[in-house]
Coordinates of C-alpha atoms in Angstrom, one line a residue:
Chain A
X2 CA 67.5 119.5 92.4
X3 CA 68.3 122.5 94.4
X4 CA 71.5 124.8 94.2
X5 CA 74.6 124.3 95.8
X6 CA 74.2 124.2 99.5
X7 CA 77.4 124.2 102.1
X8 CA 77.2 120.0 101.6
X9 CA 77.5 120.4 97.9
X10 CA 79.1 123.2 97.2
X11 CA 79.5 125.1 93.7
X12 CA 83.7 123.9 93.4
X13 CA 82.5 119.9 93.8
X14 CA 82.9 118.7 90.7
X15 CA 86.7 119.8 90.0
X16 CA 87.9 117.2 91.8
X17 CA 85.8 114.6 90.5
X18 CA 86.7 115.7 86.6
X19 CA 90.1 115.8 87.9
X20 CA 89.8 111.8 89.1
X21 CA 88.6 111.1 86.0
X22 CA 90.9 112.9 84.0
X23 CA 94.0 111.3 85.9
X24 CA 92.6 107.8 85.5
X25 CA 92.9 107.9 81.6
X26 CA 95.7 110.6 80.7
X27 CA 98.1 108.7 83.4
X28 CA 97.0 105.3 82.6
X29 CA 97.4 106.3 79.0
X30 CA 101.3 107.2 79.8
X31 CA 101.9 104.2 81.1
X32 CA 100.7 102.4 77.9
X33 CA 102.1 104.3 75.4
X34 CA 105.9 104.4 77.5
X35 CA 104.8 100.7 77.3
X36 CA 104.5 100.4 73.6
X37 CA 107.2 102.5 72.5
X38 CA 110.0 101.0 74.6
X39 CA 108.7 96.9 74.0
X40 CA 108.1 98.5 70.4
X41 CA 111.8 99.2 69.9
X42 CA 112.8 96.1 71.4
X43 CA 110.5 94.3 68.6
X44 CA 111.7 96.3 65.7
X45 CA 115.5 95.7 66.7
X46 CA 115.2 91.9 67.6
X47 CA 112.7 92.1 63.8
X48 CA 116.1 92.8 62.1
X49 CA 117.7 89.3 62.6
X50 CA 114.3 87.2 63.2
X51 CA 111.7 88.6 61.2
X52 CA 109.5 85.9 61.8
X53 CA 109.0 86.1 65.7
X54 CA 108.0 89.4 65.2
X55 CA 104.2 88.7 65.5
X56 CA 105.0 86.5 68.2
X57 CA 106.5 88.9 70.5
X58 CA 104.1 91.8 69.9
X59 CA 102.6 90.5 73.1
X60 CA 103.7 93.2 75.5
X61 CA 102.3 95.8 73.2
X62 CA 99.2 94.2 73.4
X63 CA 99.4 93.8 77.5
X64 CA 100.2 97.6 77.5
X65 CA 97.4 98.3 75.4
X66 CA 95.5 96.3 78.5
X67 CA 96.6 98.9 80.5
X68 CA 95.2 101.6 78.6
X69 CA 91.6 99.8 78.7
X70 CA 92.0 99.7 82.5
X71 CA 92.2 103.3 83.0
X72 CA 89.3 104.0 80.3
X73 CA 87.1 102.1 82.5
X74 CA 87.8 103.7 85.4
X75 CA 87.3 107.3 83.7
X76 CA 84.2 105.8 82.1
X77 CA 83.0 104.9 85.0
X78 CA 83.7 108.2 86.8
X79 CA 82.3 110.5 84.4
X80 CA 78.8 108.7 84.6
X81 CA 78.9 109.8 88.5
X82 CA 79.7 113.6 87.9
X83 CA 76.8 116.3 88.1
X84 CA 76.3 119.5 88.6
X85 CA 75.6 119.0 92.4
X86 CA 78.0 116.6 94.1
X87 CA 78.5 115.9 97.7
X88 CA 82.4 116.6 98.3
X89 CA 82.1 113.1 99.9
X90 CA 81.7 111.5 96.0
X91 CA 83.9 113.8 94.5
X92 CA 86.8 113.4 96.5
X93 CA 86.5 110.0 96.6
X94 CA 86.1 110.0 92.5
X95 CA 89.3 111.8 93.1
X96 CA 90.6 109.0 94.8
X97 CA 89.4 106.0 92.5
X98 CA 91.2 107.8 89.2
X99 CA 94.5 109.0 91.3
X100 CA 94.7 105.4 92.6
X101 CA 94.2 104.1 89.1
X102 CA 96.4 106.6 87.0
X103 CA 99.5 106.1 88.9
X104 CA 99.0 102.3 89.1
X105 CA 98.4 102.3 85.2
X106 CA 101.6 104.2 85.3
X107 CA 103.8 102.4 87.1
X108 CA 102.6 99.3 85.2
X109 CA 102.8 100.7 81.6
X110 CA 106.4 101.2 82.8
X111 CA 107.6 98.1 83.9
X112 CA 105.4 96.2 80.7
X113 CA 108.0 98.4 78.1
X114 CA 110.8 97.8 80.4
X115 CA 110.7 94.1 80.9
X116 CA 109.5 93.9 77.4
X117 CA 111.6 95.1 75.6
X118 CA 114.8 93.1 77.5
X119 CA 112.5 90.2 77.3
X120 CA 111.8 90.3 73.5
X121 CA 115.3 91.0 72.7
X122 CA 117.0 88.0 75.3
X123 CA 113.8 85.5 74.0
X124 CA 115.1 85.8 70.1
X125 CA 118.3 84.7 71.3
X126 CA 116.9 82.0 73.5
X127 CA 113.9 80.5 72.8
X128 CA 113.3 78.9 76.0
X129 CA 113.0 82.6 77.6
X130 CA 109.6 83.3 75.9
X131 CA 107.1 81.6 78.6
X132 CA 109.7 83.1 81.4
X133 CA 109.0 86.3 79.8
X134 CA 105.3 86.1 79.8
X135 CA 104.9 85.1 83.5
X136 CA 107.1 88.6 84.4
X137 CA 105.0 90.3 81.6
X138 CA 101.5 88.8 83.4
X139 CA 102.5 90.2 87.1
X140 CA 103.6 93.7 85.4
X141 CA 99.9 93.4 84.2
X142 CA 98.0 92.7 87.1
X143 CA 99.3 96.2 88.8
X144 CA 97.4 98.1 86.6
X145 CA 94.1 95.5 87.8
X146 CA 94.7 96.3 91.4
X147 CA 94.3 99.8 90.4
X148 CA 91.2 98.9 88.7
X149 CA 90.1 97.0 91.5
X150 CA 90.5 100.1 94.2
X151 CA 89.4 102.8 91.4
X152 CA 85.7 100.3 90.7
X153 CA 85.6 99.3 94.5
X154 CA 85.5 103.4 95.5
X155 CA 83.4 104.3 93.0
X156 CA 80.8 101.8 94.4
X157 CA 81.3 103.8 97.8
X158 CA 80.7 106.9 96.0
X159 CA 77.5 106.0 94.7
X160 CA 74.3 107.0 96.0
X161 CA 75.6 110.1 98.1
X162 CA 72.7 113.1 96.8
X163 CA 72.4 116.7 98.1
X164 CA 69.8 116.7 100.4
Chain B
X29 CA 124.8 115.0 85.9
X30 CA 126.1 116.8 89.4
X31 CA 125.5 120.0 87.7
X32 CA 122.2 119.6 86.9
X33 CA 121.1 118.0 89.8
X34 CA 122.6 121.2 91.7
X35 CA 121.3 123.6 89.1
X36 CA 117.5 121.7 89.3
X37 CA 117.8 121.7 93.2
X38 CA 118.9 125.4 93.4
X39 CA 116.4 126.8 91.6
X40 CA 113.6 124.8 92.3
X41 CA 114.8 125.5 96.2
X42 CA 114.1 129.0 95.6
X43 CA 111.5 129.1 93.7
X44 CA 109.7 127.4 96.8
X45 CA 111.0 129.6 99.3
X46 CA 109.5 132.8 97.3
X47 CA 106.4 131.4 96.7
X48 CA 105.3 130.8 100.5
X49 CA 107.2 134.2 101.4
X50 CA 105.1 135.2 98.7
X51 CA 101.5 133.5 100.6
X52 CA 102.9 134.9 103.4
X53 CA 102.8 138.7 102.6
X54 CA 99.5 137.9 100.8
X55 CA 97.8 136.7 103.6
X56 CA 99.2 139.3 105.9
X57 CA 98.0 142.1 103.7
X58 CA 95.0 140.4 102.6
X59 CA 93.4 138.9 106.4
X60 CA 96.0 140.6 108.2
X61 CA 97.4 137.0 109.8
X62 CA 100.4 135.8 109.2
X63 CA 101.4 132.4 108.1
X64 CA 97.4 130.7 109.2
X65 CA 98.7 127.4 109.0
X66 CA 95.3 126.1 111.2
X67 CA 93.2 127.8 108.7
X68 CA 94.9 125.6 105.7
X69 CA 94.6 122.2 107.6
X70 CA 90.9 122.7 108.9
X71 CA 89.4 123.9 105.9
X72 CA 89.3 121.2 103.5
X73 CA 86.9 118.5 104.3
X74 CA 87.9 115.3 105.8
X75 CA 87.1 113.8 102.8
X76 CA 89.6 115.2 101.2
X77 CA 92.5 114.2 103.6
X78 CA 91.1 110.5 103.6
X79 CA 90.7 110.3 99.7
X80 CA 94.3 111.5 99.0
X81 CA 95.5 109.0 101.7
X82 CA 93.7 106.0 99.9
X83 CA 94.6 107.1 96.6
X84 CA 98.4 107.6 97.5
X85 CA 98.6 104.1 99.0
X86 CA 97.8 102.2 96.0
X87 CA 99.3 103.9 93.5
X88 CA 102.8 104.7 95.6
X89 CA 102.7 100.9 96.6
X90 CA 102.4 99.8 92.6
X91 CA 105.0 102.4 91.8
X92 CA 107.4 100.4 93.9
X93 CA 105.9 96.9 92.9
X94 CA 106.1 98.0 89.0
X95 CA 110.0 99.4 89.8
X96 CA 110.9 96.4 91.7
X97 CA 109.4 93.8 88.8
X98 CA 111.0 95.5 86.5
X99 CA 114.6 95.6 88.0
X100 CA 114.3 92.1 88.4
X101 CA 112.6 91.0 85.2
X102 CA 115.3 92.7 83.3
X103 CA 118.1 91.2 85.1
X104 CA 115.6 87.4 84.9
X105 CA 115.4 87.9 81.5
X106 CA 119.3 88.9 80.2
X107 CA 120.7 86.4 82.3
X108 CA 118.4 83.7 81.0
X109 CA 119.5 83.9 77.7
X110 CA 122.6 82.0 78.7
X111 CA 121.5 80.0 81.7
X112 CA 118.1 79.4 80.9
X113 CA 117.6 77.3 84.3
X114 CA 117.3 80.4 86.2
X115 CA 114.4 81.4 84.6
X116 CA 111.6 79.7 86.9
X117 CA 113.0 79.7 90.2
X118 CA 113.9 83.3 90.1
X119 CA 110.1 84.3 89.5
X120 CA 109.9 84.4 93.3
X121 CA 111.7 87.9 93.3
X122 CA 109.0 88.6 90.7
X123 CA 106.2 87.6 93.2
X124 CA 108.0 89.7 96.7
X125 CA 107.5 92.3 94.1
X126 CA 103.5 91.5 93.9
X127 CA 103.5 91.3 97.4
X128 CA 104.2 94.7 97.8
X129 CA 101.2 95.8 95.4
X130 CA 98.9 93.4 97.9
X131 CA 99.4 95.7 100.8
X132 CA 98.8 98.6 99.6
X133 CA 95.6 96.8 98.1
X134 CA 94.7 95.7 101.4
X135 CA 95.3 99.1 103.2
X136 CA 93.0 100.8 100.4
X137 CA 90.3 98.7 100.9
X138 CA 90.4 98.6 104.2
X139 CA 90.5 102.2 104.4
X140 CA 87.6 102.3 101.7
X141 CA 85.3 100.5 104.2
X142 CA 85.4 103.4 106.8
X143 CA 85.0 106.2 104.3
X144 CA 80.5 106.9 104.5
X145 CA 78.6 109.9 103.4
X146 CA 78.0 112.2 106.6
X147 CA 76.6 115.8 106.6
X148 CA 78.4 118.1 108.8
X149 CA 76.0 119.6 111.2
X150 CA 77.3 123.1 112.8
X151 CA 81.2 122.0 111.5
X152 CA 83.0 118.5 111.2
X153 CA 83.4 116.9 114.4
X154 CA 86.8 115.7 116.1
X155 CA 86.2 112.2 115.1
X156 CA 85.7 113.1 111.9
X157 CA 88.7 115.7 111.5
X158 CA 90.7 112.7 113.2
X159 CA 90.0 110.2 110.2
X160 CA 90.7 112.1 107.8
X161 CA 94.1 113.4 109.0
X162 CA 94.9 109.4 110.6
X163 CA 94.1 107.7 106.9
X164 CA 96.0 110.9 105.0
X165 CA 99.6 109.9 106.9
X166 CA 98.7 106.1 107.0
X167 CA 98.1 105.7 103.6
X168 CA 100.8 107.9 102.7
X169 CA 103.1 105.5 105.7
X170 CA 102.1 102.4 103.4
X171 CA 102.2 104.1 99.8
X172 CA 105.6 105.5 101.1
X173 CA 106.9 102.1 102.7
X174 CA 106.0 99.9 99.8
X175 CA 107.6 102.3 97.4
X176 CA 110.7 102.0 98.8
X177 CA 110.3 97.8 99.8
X178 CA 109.4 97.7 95.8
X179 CA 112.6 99.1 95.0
X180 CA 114.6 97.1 97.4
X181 CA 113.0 93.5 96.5
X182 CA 113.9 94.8 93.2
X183 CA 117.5 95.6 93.3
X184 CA 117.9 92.6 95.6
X185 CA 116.1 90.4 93.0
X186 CA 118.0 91.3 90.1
X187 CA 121.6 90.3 92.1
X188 CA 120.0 87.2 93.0
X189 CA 119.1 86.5 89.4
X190 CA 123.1 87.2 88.1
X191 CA 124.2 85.5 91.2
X192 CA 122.0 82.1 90.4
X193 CA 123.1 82.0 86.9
X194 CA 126.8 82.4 87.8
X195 CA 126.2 80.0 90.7
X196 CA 123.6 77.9 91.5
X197 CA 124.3 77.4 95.2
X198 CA 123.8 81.2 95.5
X199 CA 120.7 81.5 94.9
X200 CA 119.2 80.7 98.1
X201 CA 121.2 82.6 100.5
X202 CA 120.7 86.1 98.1
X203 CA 116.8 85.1 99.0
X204 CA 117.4 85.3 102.4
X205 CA 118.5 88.8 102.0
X206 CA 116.0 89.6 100.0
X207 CA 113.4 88.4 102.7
X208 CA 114.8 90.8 105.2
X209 CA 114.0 93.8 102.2
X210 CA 110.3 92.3 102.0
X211 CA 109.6 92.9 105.7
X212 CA 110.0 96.3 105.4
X213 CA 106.7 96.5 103.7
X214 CA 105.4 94.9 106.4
X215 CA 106.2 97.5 108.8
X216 CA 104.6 100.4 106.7
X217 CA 101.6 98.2 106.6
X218 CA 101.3 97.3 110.4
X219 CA 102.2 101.2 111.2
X220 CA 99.0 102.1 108.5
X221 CA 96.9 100.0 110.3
X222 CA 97.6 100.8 113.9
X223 CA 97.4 104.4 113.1
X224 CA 94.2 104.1 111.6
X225 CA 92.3 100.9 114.0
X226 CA 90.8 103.7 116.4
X227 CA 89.4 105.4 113.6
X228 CA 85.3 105.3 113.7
X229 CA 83.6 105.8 110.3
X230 CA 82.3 109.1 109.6
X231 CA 78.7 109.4 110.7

């Protein structure tokens, strides 16, 4: 493997580590915001129904999700850094683990938002629980379409060498 | 809250202002130019214009879906508790929402597909130089549109929610306004695309 040429120059791999790094520390925002807020919700709605409280730990599971989307991404990522990268794969890692932090984020949010309003309005009304897992299930698949963009440009990125 | 947002905006205001007077004495002392704004927009590769595009686009675009879902959702799900009816027909705010998070999907993908390794012989080329600046500002059109359609469908979604379970007879006409919010997603996307159909993949 030669040394860093003009293609693959020395400062490559910052923005690659920096991909990866944004995939997991934003996604992991996003699912702990996620947890805390549907976890208050639980705890207060636990005081009057103690026994639904298993029942509606749901959205701390589905932000939990979110947190597994982002360590694949990052997983992922990191198995494509080396000393020599083209800026062509790093900058596209870049892209795959922006794409997927902020997604994660934005979906981490709206889990612990809607789930905490949902677990609180579904001990009062039981026929609110399915209502509040469809809502819950499209907050969800945000954080996929980020793992959809961050896997499909990582397959891009692969199989760029310095030459 | 007027305060702070005054205070914040004052400070942060200046802050910026003496950092780039800052860059600017630098550079003048340093390469004896002042203000190289050419220099700053030609350096970095291509690639990194067209990645920053495509990673703005989807995650600005689910910012906007995830803030529009969960303005409605809220409102879905404290109304419901009293009208439960509401509870299934108001999921298509929920689903304008998605939409929102499809386009920017669509546009990243799309843009993905032009993005190839190429090795810059004697400098990047104009076509080149072109892509990357064209997918930069049309992913950041898209990210930037659907962002602000997210909100919209959301806001939008969570009056037609409280409106449906005060009166059911509502709920359709609060939709219709809330299909004229959803187009304007459609606009950042057909802007992204135009601005980017003459763009060849790098070579």
């Amino acid at each position: 493997m030669s040394g860093p040429t003009v293609y693959c120059p020395v400062y490559s791999p910052l923005f690659g580590a920096l991909g990866c790094a944004a995939a997991i520390s934003l996604s992991c925002f996003g699912a702990a915001y996620g947890t805390a807020k549907s976890g208050v919700g639980i705890a207060t709605m636990g005081v009057l129904r103690p026994d639904l409280v298993l029942k509606n730990a749901l959205p701390v599971v589905m932000a939990g999700i979110i947190g597994i989307y982002g360590l694949v991404v990052a997983v992922l990522l990191s198995s494509g850094l080396s000393r020599d990268m083209t800026l062509f794969a790093s900058f596209i890692q870049l892209a795959a683990g922006l794409g997927q932090g902020l997604s994660g984020l934005a979906a981490g949010y709206a889990i612990g938002v809607v789930g905490d309003a949902g677990v609180r309005g579904s001990a009062q009304q039981p026929r609110l629980y399915v209502g509040m897992i469809l809502i819950l299930i499209f907050a969800e698949v945000l954080g996929l379409y980020g793992l959809i963009v961050g896997l499909i440009l990582n397959t891009r990125a692969n199989g760029a060498s310095c030459t | 809250m007027a305060l702070y947002g005054s205070t914040y905006a004052g400070y942060g205001f200046g802050t910026l202002v003496t950092v780039v007077i800052a860059y600017g004495i630098l550079d003048l002392i340093v390469n004896g130019r002042w203000f190289n704004i050419a220099y700053l927009i030609e350096t970095p590769s291509p690639y990194f214009w067209a990645s920053m595009g495509i990673g703005l686009c989807i995650g600005l675009s689910v910012i906007g879906a995830a803030w529009g879902i969960l303005l409605t959702g809220v409102s879905i799900v404290g109304a419901a508790v009293k009208t439960p009816r509401i509870r299934t027909k108001n999921l298509i705010s929920i689903i304008f929402c998605e939409v929102v998070a499809i386009y920017g999907l669509i546009v990243a993908i799309v843009f993905s597909s032009k993005l190839s390794n190429a090795i810059p012989v004697s400098g990047w080329s104009r076509e080149a130089l072109y892509a990357g600046y064209a997918m930069f500002w049309a992913g950041l059109t898209v990210g930037m549109a659907n962002l602000a359609c997210g909100v919209c469908v959301g806001v939008v979604g969570s009056s037609c929610a409280l409106a449906d379970a005060a009166d059911p007879q509502l709920f359709v006409k609060v939709l219709v306004i809330e299909i004229f919010g959803s187009i304007i997603g459609l606009f950042g996307l057909i802007v992204g695309l135009l601005m980017t159909g003459r763009v060849t993949p790098f070579k």
